[in-house]
CSV table of C-alpha atoms and ligand atoms in Angstrom, one decimal:
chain,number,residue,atom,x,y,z
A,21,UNK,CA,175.7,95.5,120.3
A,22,UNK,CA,174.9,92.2,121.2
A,23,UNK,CA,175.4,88.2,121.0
A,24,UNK,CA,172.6,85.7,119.6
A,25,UNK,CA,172.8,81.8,120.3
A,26,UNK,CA,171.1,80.1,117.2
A,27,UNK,CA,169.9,76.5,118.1
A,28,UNK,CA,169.6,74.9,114.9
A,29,UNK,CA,171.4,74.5,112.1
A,30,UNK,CA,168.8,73.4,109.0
A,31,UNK,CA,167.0,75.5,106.7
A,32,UNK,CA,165.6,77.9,109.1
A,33,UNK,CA,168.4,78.3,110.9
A,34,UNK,CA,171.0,78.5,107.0
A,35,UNK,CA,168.6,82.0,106.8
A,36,UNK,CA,168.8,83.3,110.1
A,37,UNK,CA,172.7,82.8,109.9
A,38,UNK,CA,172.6,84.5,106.9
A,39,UNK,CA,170.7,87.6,108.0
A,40,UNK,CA,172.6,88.1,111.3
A,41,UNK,CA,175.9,88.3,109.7
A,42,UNK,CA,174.2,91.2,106.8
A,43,UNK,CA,173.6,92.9,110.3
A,44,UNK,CA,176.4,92.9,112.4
A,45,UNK,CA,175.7,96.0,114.0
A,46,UNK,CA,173.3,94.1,116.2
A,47,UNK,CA,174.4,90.9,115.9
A,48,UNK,CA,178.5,91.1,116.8
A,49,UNK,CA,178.9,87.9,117.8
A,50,UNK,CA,176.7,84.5,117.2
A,51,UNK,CA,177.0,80.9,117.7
A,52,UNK,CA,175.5,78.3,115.5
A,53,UNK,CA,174.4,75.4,118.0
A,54,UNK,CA,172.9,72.1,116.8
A,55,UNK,CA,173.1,68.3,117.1
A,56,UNK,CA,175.2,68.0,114.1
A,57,UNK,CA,178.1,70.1,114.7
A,58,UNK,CA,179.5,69.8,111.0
A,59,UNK,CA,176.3,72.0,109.7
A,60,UNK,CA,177.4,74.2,112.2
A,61,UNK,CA,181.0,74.1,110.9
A,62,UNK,CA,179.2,74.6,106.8
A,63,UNK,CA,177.7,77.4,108.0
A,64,UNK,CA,180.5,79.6,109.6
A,65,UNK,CA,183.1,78.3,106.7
A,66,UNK,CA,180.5,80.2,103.9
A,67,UNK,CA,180.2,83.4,106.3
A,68,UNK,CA,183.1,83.7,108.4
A,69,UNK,CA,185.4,86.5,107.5
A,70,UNK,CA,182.7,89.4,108.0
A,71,UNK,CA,182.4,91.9,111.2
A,72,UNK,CA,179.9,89.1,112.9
A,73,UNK,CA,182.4,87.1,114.9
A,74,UNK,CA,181.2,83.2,114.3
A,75,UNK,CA,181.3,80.3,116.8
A,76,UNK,CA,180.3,76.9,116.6
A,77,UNK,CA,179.2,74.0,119.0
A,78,UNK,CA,177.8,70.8,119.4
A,79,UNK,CA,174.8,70.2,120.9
A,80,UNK,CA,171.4,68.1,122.2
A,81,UNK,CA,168.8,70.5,122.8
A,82,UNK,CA,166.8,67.9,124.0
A,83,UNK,CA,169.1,67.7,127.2
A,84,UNK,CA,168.6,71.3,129.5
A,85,UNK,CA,171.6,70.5,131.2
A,86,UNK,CA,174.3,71.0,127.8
A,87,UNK,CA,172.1,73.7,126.3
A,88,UNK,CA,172.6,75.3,129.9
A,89,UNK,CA,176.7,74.8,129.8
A,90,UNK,CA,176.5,76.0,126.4
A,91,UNK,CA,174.7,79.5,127.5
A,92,UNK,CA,177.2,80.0,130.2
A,93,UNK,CA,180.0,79.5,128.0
A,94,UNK,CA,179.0,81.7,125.0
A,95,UNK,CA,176.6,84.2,127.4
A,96,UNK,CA,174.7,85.3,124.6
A,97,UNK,CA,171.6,88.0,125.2
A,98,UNK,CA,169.1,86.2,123.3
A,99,UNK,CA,168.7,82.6,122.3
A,100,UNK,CA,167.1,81.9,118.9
A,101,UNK,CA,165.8,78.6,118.5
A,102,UNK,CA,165.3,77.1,115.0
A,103,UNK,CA,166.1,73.8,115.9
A,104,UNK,CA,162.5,71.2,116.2
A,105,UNK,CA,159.5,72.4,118.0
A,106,UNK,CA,160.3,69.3,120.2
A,107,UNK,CA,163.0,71.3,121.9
A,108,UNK,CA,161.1,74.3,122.9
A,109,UNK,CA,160.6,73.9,126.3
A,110,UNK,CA,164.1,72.0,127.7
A,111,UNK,CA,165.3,75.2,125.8
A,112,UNK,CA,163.2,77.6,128.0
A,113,UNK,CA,164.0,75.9,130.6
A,114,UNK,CA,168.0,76.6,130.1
A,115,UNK,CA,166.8,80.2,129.3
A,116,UNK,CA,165.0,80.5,132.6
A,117,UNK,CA,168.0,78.9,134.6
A,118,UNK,CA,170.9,81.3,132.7
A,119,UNK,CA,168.5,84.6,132.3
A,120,UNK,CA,168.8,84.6,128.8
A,121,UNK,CA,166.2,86.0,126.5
A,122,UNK,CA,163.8,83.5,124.2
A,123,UNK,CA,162.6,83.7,120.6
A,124,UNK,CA,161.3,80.3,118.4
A,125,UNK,CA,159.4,80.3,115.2
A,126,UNK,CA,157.1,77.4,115.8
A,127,UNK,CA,155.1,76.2,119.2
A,128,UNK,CA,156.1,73.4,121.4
A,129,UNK,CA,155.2,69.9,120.3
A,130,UNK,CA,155.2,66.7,122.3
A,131,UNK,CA,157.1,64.2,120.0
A,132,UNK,CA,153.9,61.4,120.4
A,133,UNK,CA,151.4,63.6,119.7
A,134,UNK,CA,150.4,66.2,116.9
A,135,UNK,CA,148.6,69.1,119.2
A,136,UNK,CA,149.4,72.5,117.6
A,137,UNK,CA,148.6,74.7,120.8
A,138,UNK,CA,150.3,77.0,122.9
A,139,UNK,CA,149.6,75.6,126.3
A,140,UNK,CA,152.4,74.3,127.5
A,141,UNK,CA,154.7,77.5,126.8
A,142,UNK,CA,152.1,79.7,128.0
A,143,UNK,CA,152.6,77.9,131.0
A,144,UNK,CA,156.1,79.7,131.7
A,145,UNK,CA,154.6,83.4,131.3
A,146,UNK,CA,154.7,83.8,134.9
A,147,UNK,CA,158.1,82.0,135.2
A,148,UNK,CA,159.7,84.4,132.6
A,149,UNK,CA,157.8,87.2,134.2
A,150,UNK,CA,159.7,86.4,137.9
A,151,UNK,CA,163.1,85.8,135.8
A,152,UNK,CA,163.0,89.2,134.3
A,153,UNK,CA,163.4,87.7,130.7
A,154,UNK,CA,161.1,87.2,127.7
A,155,UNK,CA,160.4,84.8,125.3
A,156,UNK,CA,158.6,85.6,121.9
A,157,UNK,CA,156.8,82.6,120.5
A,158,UNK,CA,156.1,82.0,116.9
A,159,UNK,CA,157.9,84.3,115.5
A,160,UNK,CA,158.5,83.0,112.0
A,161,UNK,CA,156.6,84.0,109.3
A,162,UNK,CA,153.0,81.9,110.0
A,163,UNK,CA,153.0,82.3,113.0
A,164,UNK,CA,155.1,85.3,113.0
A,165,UNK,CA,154.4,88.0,110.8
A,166,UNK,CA,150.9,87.2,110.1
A,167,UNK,CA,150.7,88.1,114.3
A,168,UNK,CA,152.7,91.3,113.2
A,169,UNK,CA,149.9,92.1,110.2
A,170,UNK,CA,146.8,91.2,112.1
A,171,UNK,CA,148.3,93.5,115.2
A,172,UNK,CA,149.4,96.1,112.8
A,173,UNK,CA,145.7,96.2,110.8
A,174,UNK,CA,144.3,96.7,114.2
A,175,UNK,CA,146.2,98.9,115.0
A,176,UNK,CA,146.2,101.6,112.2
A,177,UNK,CA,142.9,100.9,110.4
A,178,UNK,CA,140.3,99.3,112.6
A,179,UNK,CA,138.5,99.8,115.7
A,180,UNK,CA,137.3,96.4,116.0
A,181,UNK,CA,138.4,93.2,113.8
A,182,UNK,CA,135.5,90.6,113.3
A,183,UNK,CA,137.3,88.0,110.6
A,184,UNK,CA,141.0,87.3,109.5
A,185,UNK,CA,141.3,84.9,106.9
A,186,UNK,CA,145.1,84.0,106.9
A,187,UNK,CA,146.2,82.9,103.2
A,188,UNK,CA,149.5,80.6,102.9
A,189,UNK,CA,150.3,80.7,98.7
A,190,UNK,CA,153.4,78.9,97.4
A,191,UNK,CA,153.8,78.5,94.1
A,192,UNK,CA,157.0,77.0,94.0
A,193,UNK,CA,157.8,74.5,91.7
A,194,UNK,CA,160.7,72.4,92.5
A,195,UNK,CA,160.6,70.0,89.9
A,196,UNK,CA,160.4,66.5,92.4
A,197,UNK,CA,157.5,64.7,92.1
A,198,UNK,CA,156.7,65.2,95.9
A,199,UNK,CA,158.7,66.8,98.7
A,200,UNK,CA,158.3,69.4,101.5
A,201,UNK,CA,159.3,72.6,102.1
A,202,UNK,CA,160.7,72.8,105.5
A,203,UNK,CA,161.0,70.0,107.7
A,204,UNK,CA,158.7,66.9,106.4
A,205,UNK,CA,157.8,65.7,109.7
A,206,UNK,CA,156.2,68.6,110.6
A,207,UNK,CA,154.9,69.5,107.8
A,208,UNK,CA,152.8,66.3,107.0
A,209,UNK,CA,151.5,66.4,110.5
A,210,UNK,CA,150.3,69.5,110.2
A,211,UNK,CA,148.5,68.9,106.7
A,212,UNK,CA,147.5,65.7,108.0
A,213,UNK,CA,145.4,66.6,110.9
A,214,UNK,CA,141.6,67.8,110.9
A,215,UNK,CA,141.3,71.3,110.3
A,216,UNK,CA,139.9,73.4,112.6
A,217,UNK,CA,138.5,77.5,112.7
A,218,UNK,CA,137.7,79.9,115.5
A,219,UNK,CA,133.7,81.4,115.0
A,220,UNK,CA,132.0,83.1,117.6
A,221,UNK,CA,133.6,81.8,120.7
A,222,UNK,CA,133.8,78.1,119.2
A,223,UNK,CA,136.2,75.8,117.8
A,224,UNK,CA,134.8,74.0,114.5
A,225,UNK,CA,136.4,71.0,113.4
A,226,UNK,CA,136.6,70.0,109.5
A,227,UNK,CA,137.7,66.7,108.1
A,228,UNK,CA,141.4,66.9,106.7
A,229,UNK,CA,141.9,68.9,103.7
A,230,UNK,CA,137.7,69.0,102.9
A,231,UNK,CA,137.4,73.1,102.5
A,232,UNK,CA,138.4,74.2,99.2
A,233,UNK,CA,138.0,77.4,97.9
A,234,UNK,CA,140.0,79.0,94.6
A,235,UNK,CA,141.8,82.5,95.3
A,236,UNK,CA,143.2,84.7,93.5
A,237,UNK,CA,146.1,85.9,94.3
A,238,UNK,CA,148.6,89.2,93.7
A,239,UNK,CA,151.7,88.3,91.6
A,240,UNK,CA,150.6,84.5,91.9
A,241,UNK,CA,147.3,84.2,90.3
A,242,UNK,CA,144.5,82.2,90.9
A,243,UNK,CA,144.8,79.1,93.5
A,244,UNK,CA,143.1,76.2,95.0
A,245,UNK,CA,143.3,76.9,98.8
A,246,UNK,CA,142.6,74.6,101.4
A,247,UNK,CA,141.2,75.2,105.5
A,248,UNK,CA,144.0,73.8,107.7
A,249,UNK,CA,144.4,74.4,111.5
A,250,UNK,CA,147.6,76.7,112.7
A,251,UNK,CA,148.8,77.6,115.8
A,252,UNK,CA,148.5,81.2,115.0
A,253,UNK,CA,144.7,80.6,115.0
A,254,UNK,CA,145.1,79.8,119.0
A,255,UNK,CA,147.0,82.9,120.2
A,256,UNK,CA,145.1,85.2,117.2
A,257,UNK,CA,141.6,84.4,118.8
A,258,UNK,CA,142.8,85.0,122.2
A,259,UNK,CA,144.8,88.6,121.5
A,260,UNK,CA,142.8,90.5,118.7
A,261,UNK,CA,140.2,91.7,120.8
A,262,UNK,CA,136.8,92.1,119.3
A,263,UNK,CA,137.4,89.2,116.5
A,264,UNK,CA,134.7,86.5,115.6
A,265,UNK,CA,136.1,84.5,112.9
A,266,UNK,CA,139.7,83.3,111.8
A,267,UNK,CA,140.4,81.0,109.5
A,268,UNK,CA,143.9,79.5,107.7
A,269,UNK,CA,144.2,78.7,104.6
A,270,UNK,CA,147.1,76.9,102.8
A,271,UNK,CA,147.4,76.0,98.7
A,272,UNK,CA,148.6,72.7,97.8
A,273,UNK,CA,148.5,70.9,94.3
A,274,UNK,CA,146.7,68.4,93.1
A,275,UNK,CA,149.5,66.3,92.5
A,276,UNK,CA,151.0,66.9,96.2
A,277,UNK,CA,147.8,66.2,97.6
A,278,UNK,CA,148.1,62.5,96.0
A,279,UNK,CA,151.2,61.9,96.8
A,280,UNK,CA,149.7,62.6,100.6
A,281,UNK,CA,146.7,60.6,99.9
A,282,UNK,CA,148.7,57.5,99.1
A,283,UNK,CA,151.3,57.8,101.9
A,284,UNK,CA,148.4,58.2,104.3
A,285,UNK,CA,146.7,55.3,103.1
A,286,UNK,CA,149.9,53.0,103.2
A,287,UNK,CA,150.3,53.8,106.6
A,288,UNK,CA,153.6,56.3,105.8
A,289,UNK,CA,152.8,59.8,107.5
A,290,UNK,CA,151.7,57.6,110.9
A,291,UNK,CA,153.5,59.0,114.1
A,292,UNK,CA,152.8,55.2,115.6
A,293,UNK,CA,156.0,53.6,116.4
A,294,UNK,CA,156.1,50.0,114.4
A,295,UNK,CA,159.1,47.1,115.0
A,296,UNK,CA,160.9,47.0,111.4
A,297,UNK,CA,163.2,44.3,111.1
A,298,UNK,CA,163.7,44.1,114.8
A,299,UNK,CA,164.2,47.8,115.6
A,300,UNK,CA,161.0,50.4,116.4
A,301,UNK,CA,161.0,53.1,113.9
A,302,UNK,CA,158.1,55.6,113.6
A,303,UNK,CA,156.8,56.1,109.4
A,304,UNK,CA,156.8,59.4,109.0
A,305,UNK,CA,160.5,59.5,110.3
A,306,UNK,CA,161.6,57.0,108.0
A,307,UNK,CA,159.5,58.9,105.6
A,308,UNK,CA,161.5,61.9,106.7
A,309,UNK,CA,164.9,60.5,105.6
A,310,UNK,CA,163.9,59.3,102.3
A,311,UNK,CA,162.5,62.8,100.7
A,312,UNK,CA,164.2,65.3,99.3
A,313,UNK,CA,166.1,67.7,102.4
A,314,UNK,CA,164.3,71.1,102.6
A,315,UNK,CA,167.4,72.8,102.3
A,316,UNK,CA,168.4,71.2,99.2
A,317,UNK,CA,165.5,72.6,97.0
A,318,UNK,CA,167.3,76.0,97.6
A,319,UNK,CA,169.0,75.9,93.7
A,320,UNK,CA,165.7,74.2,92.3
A,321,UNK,CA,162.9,76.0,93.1
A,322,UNK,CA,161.4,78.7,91.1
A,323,UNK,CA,158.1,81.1,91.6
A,324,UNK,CA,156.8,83.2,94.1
A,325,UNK,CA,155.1,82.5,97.6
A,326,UNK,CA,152.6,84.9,98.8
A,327,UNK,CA,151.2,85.1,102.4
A,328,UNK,CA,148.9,87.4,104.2
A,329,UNK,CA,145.7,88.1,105.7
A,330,UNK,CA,142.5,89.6,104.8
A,331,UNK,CA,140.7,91.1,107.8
A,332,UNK,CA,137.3,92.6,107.7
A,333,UNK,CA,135.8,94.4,110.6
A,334,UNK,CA,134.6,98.3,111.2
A,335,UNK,CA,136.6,101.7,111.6
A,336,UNK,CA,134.3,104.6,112.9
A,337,UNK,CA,131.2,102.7,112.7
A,338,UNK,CA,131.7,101.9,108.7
A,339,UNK,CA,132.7,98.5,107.6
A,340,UNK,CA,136.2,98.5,106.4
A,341,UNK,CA,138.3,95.1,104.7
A,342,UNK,CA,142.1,95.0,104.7
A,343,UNK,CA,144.6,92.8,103.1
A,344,UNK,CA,148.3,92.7,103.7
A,345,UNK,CA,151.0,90.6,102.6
A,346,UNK,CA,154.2,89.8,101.2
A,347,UNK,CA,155.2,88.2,98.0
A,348,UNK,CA,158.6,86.7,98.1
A,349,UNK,CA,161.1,84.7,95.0
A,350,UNK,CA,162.3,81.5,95.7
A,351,UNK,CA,165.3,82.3,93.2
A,352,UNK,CA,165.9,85.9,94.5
A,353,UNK,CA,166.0,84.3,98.1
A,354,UNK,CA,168.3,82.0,96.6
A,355,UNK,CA,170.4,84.4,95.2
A,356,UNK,CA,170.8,86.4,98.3
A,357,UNK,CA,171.3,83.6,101.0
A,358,UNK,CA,171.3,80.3,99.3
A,359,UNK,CA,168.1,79.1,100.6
A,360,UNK,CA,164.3,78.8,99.2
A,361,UNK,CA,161.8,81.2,100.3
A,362,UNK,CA,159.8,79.0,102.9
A,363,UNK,CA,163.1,78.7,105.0
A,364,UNK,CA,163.7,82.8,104.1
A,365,UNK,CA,160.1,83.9,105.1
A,366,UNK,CA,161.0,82.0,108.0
A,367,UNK,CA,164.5,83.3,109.2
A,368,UNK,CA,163.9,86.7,107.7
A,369,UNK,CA,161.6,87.7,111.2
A,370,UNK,CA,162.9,85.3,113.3
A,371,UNK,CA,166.2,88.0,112.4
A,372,UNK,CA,164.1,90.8,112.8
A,373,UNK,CA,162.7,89.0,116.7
A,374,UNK,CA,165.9,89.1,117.6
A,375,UNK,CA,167.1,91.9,116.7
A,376,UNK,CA,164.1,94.3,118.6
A,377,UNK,CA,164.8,92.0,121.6
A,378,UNK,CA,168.5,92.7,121.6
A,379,UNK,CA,168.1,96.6,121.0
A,380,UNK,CA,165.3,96.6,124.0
A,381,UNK,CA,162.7,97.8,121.7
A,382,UNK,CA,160.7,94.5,122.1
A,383,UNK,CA,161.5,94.0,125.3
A,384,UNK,CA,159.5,93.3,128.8
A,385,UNK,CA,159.6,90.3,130.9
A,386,UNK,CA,157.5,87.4,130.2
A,387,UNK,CA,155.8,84.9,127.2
A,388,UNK,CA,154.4,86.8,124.2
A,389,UNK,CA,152.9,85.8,121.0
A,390,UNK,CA,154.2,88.6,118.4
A,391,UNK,CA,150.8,90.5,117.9
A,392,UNK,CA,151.0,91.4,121.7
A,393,UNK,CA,153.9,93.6,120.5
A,394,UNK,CA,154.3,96.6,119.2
A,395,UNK,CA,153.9,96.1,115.4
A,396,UNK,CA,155.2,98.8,114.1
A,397,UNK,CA,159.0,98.4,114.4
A,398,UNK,CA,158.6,95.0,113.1
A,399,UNK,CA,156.8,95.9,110.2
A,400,UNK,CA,159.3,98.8,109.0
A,401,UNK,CA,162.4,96.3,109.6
A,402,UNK,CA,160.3,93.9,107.3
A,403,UNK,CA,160.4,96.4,104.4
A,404,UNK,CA,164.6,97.0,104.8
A,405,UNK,CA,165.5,93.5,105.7
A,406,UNK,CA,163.9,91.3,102.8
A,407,UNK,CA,160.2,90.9,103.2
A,408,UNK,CA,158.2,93.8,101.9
A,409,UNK,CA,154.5,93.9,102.2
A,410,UNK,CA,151.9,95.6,100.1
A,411,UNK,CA,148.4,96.2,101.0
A,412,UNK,CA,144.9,96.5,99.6
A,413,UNK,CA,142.2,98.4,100.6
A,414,UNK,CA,139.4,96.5,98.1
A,415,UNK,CA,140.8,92.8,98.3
A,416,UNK,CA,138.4,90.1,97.2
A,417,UNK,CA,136.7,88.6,100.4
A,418,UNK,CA,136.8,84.6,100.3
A,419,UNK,CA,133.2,84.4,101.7
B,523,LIG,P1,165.3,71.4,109.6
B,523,LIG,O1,164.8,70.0,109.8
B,523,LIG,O2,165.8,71.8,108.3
B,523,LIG,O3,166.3,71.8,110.7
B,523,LIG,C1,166.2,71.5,112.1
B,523,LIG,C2,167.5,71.7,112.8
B,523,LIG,O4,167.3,71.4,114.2
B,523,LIG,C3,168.5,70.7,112.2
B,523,LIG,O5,169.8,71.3,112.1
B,523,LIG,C4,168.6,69.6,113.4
B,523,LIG,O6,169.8,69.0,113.5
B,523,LIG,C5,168.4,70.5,114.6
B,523,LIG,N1,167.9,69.7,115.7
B,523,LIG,C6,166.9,68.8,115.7
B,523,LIG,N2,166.9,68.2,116.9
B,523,LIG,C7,167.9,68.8,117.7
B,523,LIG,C8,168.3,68.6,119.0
B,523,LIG,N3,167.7,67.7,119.8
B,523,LIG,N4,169.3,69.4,119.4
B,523,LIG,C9,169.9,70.3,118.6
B,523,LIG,N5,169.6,70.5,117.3
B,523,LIG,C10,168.5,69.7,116.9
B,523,LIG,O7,164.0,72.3,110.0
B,523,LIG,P2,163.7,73.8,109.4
B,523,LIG,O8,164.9,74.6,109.5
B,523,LIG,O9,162.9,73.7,108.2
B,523,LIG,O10,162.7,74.3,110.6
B,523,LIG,C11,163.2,74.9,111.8
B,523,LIG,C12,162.0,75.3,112.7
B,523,LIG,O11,161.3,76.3,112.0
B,523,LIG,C13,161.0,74.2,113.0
B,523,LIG,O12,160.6,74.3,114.3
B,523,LIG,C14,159.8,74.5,112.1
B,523,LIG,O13,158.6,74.1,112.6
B,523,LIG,C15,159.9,76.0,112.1
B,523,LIG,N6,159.2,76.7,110.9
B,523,LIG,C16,158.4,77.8,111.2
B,523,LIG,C17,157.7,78.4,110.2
B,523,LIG,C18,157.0,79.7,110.5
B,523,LIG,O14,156.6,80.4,109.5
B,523,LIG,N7,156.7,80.0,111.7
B,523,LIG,C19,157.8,77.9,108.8
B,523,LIG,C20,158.8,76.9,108.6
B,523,LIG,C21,159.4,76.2,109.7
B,523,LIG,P3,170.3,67.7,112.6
B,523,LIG,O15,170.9,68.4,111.4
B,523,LIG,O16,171.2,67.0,113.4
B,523,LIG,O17,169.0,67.0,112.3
């Protein structure tokens, strides 16, 4: 049916790989892209051999101009791109100039400065619009399915939506003292930065890390979660008509949050280039290289994660709350594709993304954030392709 350029080729990407080839239906042909070209070249030797035909190739994604050759050469329909958020745009950009199709899982970020926001790929809508193609944005699992959920709960059970709370629970336990569980870089800039909510037309700003609350959750029990801002919290408060409050919230353990604490304070997670023995190197890359690789806690890591949201609004007039959200195996995900569940939870929609875009059931010209879509096909392909979700009608509210 179709042909699906993956950018990419870390733990994200392993996933996405993975899950193409179990669906080779839609997915006939692929090619695994990325700077390295011998993770490329792992990937294809471990699932060459089935229908999906595999191709590899070598390239910067930072430069618009090879991904472009690289399009024309493979002609793909869509481009999936699990490669850095760094590369989003010269990625659209080849997109725009080929009239290929666009999917990422995480938005755009300018390498000298932590933003989080949408902006600058919101920017192309009209672009895309003019071009005929579409790009989905975030489409991962946070953001990504928790877009999917919050369009899906508004869909079926409310008339109007007036909080989400978005809950992120791992409770993975790789055994290392500290490490991250997709790419370190962005995942410490993320923690590290103040956290911020959406409430009644306003943007509230909280120190780093200072709202706690403990939640209890399905199948992981009770958790110390923490208020973080999340680029899902920008589109969210734009698209969900009617809503007042959204909030994310993340768990992390004591003993990661000190391990944070003291690389902060040594200067360690700073994006600030310094000169190091004559060369200028930025901390948290050099911090990058020396932690564990994501994509080797795969064989390690055992427990569940758990992520969903808990909306609260009105349906005919009555106040109605609403939880969704799927609990996932870091050793069953393991089993199945050789990867944890962060990078699965990831790959798993970006899959799914893909795979509406490519039989035209997502499809219109254009930049959308997922919960402008139709919900509904997602959410079915969720429960067949790895990432079942449950709901609850009586969850426990956080306030
Ligand atoms: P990794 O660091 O494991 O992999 C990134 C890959 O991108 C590597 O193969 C890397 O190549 C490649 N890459 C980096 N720069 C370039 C470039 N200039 N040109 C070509 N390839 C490049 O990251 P993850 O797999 O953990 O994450 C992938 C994406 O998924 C990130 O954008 C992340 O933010 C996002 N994400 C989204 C989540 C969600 O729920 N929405 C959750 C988790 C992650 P090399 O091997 O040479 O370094």
């Amino acid at each position: 049916m179709g042909k699906a350029l993956i950018i990419g080729a870390g733990g994200v990407a392993s996933v996405v790989v993975h899950k193409c080839c179990q669906n080779p239906d839609v997915f006939e042909e692929i090619c695994i892209a990325s700077r390295t070209v011998e993770k490329c070249e792992a990937l294809k030797k471990k699932l060459d051999g089935g229908r999906t035909k595999i191709q590899t190739a070598r390239v910067d994604a930072d430069n618009t101009e090879e991904v472009i050759q690289l399009i024309k050469s493979f002609g793909p329909d869509v481009v999936i791109n699990v490669a850095l958020p760094y590369q989003d745009l010269t990625i659209m950009d080849a997109c725009l100039a080929t009239g290929v199709h666009y999917l990422d899982t995480a938005n755009y970020e300018p390498p000298e400065t932590a933003k989080f926001e949408y902006s600058w790929q919101w920017a192309y809508k009209k672009k895309f619009e003019e071009a005929g193609i579409m790009a989905v944005l975030g489409c991962g699992f946070d953001p990504g399915v928790t877009g999917v959920f919050s369009a899906y709960a508004l869909k079926h059970y409310f008339d109007e939506i007036h909080t989400i709370d978005i809950v992120d629970a791992n409770a993975g336990d790789h055994g290392y003292p500290f490490a991250t569980n997709f790419n370190p870089e962005i995942n410490i800039r993320e923690i590290t930065a103040n956290g911020r909510y959406y409430e009644n037309g306003e943007w509230i700003e909280t120190p780093p890390l200072s709202e706690k609350k403990v939640y209890d959750l399905p199948e992981i029990g009770p958790k110390d979660i923490y208020l973080l801002y999340h680029e899902e919290l920008e589109s969210l408060a734009k698209n969900i008509t009617g809503i007042k409050k959204i909030r994310f919230w993340m768990t992390f353990s004591q003993n990661y949050l000190t391990h944070l604490k003291v690389l902060e304070n040594v200067g360690m997670t700073s994006i600030e280039p310094i000169v190091f023995e004559g060369k200028e190197i930025i901390p948290l890359q050099f911090l990058k290289a020396v932690l564990p690789d994501p994509a080797s806690l795969g064989p390690r890591t055992k427990g569940k994660t758990n992520i969903g949201i808990i909306a609260q609004g009105t349906k005919d007039g009555e106040p109605k709350n609403y939880y969704v959200y799927n609990v996932c195996d870091h050793q069953e995900c393991y089993r199945e594709v050789g990867s944890q569940a962060i990078s699965y939870t990831t790959g798993v929609p970006a899959m799914i993304g893909a795979m509406l875009m490519i039989k035209g059931t997502w499809m219109k010209p254009g930049v959308y954030n997922v919960e402008e879509l139709d919900p509904d096909p997602f959410m079915e392909l969720l429960n067949t392709k790895g990432l079942p979700w449950q709901e609850d009608f009586s969850p426990t509210l956080l306030d």
